[in-house]
CSV table of C-alpha atoms in Angstrom, one decimal:
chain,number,residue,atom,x,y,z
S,1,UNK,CA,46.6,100.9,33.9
S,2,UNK,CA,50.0,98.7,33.7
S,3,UNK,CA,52.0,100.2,31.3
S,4,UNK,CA,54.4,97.0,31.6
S,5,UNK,CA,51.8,94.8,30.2
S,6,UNK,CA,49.9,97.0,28.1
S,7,UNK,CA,52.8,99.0,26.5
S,8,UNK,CA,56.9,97.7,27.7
S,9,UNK,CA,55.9,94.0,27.0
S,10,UNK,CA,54.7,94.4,23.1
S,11,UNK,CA,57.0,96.9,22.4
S,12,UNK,CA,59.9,94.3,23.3
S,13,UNK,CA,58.3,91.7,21.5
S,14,UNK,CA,57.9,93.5,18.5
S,15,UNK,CA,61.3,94.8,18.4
S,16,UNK,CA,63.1,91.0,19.0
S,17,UNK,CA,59.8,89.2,17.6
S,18,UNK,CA,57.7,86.8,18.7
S,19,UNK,CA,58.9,83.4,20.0
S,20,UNK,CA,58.7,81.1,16.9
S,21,UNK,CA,56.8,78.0,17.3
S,22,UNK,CA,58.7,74.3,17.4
S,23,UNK,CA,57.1,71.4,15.3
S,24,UNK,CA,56.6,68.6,17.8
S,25,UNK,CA,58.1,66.0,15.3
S,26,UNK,CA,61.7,67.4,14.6
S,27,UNK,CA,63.3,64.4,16.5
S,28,UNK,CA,61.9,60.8,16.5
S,29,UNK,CA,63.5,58.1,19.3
S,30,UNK,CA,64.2,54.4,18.5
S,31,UNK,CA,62.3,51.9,19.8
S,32,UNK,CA,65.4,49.8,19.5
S,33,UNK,CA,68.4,51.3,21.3
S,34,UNK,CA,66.2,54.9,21.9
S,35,UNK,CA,68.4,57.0,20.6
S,36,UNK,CA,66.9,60.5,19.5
S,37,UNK,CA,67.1,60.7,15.5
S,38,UNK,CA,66.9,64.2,13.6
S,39,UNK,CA,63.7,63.7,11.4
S,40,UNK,CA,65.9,64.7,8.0
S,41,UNK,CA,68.6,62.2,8.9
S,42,UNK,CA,65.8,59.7,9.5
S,43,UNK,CA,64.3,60.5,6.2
S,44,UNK,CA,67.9,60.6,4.6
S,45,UNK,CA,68.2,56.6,6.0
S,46,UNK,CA,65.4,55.3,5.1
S,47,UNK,CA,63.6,55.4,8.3
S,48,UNK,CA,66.7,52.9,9.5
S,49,UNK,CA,67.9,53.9,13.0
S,50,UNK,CA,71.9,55.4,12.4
S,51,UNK,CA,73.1,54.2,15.7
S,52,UNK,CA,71.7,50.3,15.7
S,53,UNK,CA,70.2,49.7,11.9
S,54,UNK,CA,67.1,49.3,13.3
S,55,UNK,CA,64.1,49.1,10.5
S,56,UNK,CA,61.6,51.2,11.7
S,57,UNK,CA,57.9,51.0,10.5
S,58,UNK,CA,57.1,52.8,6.8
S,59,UNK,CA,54.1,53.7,5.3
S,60,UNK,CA,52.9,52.2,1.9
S,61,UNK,CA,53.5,55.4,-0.2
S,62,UNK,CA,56.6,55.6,1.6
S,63,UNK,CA,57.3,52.0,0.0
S,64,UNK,CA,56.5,53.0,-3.0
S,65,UNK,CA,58.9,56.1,-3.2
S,66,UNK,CA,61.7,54.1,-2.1
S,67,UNK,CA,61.5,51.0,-5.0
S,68,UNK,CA,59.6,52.2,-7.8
S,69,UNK,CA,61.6,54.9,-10.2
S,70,UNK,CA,60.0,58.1,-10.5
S,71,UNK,CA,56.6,58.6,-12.0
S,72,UNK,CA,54.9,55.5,-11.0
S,73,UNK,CA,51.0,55.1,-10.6
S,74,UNK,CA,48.6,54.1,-8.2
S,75,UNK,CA,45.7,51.8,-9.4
S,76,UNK,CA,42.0,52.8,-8.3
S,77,UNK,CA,40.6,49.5,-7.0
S,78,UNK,CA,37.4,48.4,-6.7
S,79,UNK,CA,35.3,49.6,-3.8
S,80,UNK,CA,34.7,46.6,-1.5
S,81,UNK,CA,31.4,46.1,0.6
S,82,UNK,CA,31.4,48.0,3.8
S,83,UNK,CA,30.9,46.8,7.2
S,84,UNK,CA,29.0,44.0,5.7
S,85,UNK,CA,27.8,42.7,8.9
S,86,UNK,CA,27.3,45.8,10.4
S,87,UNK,CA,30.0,44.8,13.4
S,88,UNK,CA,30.0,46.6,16.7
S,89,UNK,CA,32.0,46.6,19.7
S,90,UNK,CA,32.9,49.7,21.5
S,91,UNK,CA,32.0,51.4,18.6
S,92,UNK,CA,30.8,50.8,15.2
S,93,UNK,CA,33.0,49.2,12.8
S,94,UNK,CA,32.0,51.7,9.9
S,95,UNK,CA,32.8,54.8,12.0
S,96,UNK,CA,36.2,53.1,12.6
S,97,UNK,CA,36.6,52.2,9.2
S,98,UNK,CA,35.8,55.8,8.0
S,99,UNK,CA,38.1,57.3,10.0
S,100,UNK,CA,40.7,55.3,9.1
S,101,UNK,CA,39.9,56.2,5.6
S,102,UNK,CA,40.2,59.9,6.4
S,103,UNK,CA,42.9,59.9,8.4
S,104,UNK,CA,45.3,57.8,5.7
S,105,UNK,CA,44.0,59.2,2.9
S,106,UNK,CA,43.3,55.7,1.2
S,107,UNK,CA,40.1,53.1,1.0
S,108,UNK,CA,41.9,50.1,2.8
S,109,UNK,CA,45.4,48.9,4.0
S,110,UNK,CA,46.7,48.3,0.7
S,111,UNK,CA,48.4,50.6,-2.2
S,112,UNK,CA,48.3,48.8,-5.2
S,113,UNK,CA,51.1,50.3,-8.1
S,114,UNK,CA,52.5,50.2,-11.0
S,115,UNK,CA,56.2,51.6,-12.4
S,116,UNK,CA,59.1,50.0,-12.9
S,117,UNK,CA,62.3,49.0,-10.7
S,118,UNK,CA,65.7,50.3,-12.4
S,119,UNK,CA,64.1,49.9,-15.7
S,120,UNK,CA,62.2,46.6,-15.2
S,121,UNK,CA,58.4,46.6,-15.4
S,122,UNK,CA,56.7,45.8,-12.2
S,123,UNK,CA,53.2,45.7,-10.0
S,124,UNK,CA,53.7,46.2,-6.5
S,125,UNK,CA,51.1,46.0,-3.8
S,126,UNK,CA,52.3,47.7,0.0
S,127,UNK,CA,50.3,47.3,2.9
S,128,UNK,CA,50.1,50.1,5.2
S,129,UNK,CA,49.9,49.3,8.9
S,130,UNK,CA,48.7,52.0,10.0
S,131,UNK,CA,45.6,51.4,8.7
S,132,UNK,CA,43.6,49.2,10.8
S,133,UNK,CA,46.7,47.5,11.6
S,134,UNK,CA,46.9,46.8,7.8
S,135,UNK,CA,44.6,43.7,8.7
S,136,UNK,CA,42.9,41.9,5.7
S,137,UNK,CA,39.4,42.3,4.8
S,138,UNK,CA,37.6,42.6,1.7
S,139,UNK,CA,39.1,45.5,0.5
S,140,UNK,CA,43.0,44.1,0.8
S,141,UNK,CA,41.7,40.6,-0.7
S,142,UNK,CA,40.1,42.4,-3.6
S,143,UNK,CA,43.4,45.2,-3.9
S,144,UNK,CA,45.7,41.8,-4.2
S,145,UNK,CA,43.7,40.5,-6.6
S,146,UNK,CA,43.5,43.3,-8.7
S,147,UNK,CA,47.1,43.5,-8.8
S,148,UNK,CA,47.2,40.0,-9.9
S,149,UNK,CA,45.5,40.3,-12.6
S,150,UNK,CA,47.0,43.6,-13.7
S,151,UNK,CA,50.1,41.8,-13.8
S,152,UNK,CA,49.1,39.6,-15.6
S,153,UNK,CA,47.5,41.9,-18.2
S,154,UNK,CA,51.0,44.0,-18.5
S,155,UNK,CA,52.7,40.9,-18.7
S,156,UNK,CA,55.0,42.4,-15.5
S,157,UNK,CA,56.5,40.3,-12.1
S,158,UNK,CA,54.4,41.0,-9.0
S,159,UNK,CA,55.7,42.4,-5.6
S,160,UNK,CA,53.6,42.4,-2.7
S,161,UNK,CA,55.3,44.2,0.7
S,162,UNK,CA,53.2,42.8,3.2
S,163,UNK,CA,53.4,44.5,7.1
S,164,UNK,CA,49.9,43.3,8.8
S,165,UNK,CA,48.5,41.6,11.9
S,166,UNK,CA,46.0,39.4,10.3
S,167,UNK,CA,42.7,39.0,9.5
S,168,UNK,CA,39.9,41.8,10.1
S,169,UNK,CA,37.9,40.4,13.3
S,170,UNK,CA,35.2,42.9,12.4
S,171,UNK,CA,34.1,41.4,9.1
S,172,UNK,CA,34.2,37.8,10.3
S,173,UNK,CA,34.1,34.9,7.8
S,174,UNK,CA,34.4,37.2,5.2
S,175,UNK,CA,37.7,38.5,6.1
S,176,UNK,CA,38.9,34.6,6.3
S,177,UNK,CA,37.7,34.2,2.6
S,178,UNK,CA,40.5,36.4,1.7
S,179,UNK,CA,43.3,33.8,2.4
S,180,UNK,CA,42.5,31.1,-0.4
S,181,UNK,CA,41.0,34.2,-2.6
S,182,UNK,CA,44.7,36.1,-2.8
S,183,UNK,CA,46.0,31.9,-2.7
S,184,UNK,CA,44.0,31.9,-6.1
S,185,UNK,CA,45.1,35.2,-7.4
S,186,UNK,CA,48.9,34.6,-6.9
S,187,UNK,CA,48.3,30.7,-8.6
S,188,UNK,CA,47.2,33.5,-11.8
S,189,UNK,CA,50.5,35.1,-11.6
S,190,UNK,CA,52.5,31.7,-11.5
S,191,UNK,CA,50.6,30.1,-14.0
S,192,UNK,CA,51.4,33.1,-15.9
S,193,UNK,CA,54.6,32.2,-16.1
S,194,UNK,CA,55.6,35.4,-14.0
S,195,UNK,CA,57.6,36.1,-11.0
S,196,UNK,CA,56.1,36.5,-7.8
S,197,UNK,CA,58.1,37.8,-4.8
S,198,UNK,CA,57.1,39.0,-1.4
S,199,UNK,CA,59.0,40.9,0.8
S,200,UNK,CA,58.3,40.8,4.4
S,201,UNK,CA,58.1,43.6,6.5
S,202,UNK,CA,58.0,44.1,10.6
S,203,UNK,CA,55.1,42.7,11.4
S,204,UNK,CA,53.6,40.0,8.7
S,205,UNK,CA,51.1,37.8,11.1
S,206,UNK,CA,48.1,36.0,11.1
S,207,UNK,CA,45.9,35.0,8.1
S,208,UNK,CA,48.5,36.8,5.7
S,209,UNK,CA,51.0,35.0,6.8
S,210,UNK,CA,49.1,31.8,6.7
S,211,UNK,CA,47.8,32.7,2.8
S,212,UNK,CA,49.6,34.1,0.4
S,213,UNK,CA,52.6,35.9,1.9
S,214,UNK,CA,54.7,32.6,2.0
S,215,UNK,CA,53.5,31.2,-1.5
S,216,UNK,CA,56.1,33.8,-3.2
S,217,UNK,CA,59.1,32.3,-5.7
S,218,UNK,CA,61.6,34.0,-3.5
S,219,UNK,CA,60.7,35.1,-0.5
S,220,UNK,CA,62.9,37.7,1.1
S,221,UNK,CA,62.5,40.1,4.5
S,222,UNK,CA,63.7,42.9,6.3
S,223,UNK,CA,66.2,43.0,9.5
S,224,UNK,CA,64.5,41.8,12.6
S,225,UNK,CA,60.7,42.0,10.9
S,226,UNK,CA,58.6,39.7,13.3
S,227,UNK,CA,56.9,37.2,11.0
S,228,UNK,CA,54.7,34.5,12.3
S,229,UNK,CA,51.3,33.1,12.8
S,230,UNK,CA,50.3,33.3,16.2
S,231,UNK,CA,52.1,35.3,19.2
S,232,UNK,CA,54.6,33.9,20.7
S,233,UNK,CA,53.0,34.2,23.9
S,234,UNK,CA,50.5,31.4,22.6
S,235,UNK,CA,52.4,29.2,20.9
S,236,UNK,CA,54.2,28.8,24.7
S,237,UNK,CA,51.1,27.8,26.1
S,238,UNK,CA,49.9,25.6,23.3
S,239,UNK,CA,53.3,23.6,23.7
S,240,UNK,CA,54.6,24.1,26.9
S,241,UNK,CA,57.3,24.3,25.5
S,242,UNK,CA,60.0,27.5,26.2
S,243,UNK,CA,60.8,29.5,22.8
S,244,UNK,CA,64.3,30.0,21.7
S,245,UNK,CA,65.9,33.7,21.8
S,246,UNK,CA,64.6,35.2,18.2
S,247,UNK,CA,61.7,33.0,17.8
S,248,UNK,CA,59.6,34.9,14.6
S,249,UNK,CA,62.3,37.3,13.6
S,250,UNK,CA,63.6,37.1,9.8
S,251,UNK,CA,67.1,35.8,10.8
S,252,UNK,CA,65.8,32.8,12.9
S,253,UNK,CA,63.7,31.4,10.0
S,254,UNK,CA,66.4,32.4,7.4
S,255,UNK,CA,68.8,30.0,9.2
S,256,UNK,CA,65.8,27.3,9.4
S,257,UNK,CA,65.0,27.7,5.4
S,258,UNK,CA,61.9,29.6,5.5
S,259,UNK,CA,63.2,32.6,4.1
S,260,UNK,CA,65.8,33.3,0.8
S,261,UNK,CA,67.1,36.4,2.3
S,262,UNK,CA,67.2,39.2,4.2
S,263,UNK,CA,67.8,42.3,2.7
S,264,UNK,CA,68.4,45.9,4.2
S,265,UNK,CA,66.0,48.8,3.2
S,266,UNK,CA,69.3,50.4,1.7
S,267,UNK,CA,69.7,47.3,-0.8
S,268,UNK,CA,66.4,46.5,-1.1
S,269,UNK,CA,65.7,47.8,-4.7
S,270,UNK,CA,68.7,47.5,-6.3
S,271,UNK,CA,68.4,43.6,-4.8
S,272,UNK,CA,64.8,43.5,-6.5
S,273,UNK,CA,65.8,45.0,-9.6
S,274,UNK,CA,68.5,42.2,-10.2
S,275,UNK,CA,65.9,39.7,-9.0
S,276,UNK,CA,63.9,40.5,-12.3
S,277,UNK,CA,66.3,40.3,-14.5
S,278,UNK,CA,67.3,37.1,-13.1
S,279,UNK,CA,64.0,35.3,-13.5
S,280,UNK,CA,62.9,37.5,-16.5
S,281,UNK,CA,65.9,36.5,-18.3
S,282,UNK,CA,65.2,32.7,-20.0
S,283,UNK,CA,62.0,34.3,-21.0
S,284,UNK,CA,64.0,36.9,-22.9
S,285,UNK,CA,66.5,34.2,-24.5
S,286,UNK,CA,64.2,31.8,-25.3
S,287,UNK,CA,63.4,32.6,-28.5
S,288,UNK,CA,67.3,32.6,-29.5
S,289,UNK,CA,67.9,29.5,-27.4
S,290,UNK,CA,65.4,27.5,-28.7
S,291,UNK,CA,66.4,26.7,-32.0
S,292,UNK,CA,70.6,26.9,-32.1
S,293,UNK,CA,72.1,27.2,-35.3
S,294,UNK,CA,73.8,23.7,-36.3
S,295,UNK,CA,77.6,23.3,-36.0
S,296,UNK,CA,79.1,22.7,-39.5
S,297,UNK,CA,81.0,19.5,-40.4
S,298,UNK,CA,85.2,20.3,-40.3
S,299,UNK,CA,85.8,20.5,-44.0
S,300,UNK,CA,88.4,18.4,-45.7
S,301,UNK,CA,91.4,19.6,-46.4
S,302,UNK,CA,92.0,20.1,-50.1
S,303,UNK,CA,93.6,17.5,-52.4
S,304,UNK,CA,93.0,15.0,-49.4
S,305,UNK,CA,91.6,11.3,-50.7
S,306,UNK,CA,90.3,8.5,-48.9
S,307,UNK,CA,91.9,6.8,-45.9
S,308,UNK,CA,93.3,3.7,-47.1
């Protein structure tokens, strides 16, 4: 018998305790400038790097908690057709779309809810990346419209955050059917006579870029959020043609008009909120400044004839 093992060694580890175990995400490292950031100071920012401002990637819920005001709701939406062409590759397209589902806790790549922005009534839509790459199928063309027309319905702006690498390869021609289907559902909002505004997050690609994520009223994005159609890699070789330094990030196509603004995470909802009551305002006015009251005619003073 070892009486080290079997006796010394629990009677020491009961009497200073046993070694407590260490979560394995307590420190996250920028893919920027990879420094190591404490998860609560992370959290704290924003998910925005301390040392270098760098936007890291957020989920949709995530997105949600940091615009809305408290006590917003997520909209059930309408269950899309799944794996409609029964797609395989390595594996089939309805086992990866499953586990997607259970591992995000969500049908598809889009959150669509509604709440309200400092006080001002809104319907926002957030893609979540994570899911599938937040690529647009069925589901996402039929969450977007949704949200369309409940903004319409509630008479409130619509806000779509868009982070996604395109269109759905596994559900073909149906997943390019989604571009001039969300095309139609933002022309509802407009001709609605409400604000629509999408805000560009790192990375807006492919078929949603090409649709409706650059048909919004103002269109505004985060720091350094890669936003394109194809990769860069390709447009090289289509051209021949070297890229210049920044090619796709938000700042290069702010200074060559393709965006309004860029707007840090921190500002982001208060920058929103103004937004809305910006564009929401001659709708507010316009029945007082329809119709001003007339000016009266100066009255003559008293006593006072005709001029000669």
């Amino acid at each position: 018998m070892n009486w080290i093992s079997e006796w010394a060694l629990p009677k020491i580890k009961t009497l200073f305790g046993a070694p407590r175990e260490v979560p394995e995400n307590l420190w996250h490292k920028c893919p920027a400038c990879e420094q190591m950031i404490f998860h609560r100071d992370l959290e704290r920012n924003l998910h925005v790097c301390p040392h270098c401002a760098h936007h890291l990637r957020i989920g949709a819920r995530q997105r949600l908690d940091y615009t809305l005001d408290e006590g917003w709701q997520r909209i059930e939406l309408p269950k899309a057709p799944a794996d409609p062409l029964r797609f395989r590759d390595q594996r089939r397209y309805g086992d990866r779309l499953r586990e997607a589902q259970a591992k995000g806790g969500q049908e598809d790549a889009v959150v669509v809810a509604h709440g309200a922005i400092e006080g001002n009534r809104v319907v926002v839509a957030a893609f979540e990346f994570s899911f599938m790459g937040g690529s647009m199928g069925a589901g996402v063309g039929e969450a977007i419209v949704t949200a369309a027309r409940l903004a319409v319905l509630q008479d409130s702006p619509l806000i779509v955050f868009t982070a996604s690498g395109g269109a759905r390869m596994q559900e073909g021609a149906i997943s390019l059917m989604q571009m001039p289907r969300t095309v139609i559902a933002t022309r509802m909002v407009k001709e609605a006579g409400l604000p629509f505004i999408v805000v560009l997050a790192d990375p807006t690609t492919g078929g949603v870029t090409a649709s409706f994520a650059m048909l919004g009223d103002i269109q505004i994005a985060e720091p350094g959020a890669l936003i394109g159609f194809a990769g860069a890699r390709v447009i090289e070789q289509t051209v021949r043609e070297k890229l210049p330094e920044g090619f796709q990030r938000a700042e290069y196509l702010l200074e060559h008009g393709i965006l309004d603004m860029v707007v840090p995470r921190a500002e982001m909802r208060p920058m929103l909120a103004r937004l809305i009551g910006l564009l929401r305002l001659p709708e507010r006015l316009s029945g007082e400044d329809a119709a001003p009251p007339p000016v009266p005619a100066p009255a003559e003073p008293e006593g006072a004839g005709p001029a000669p």
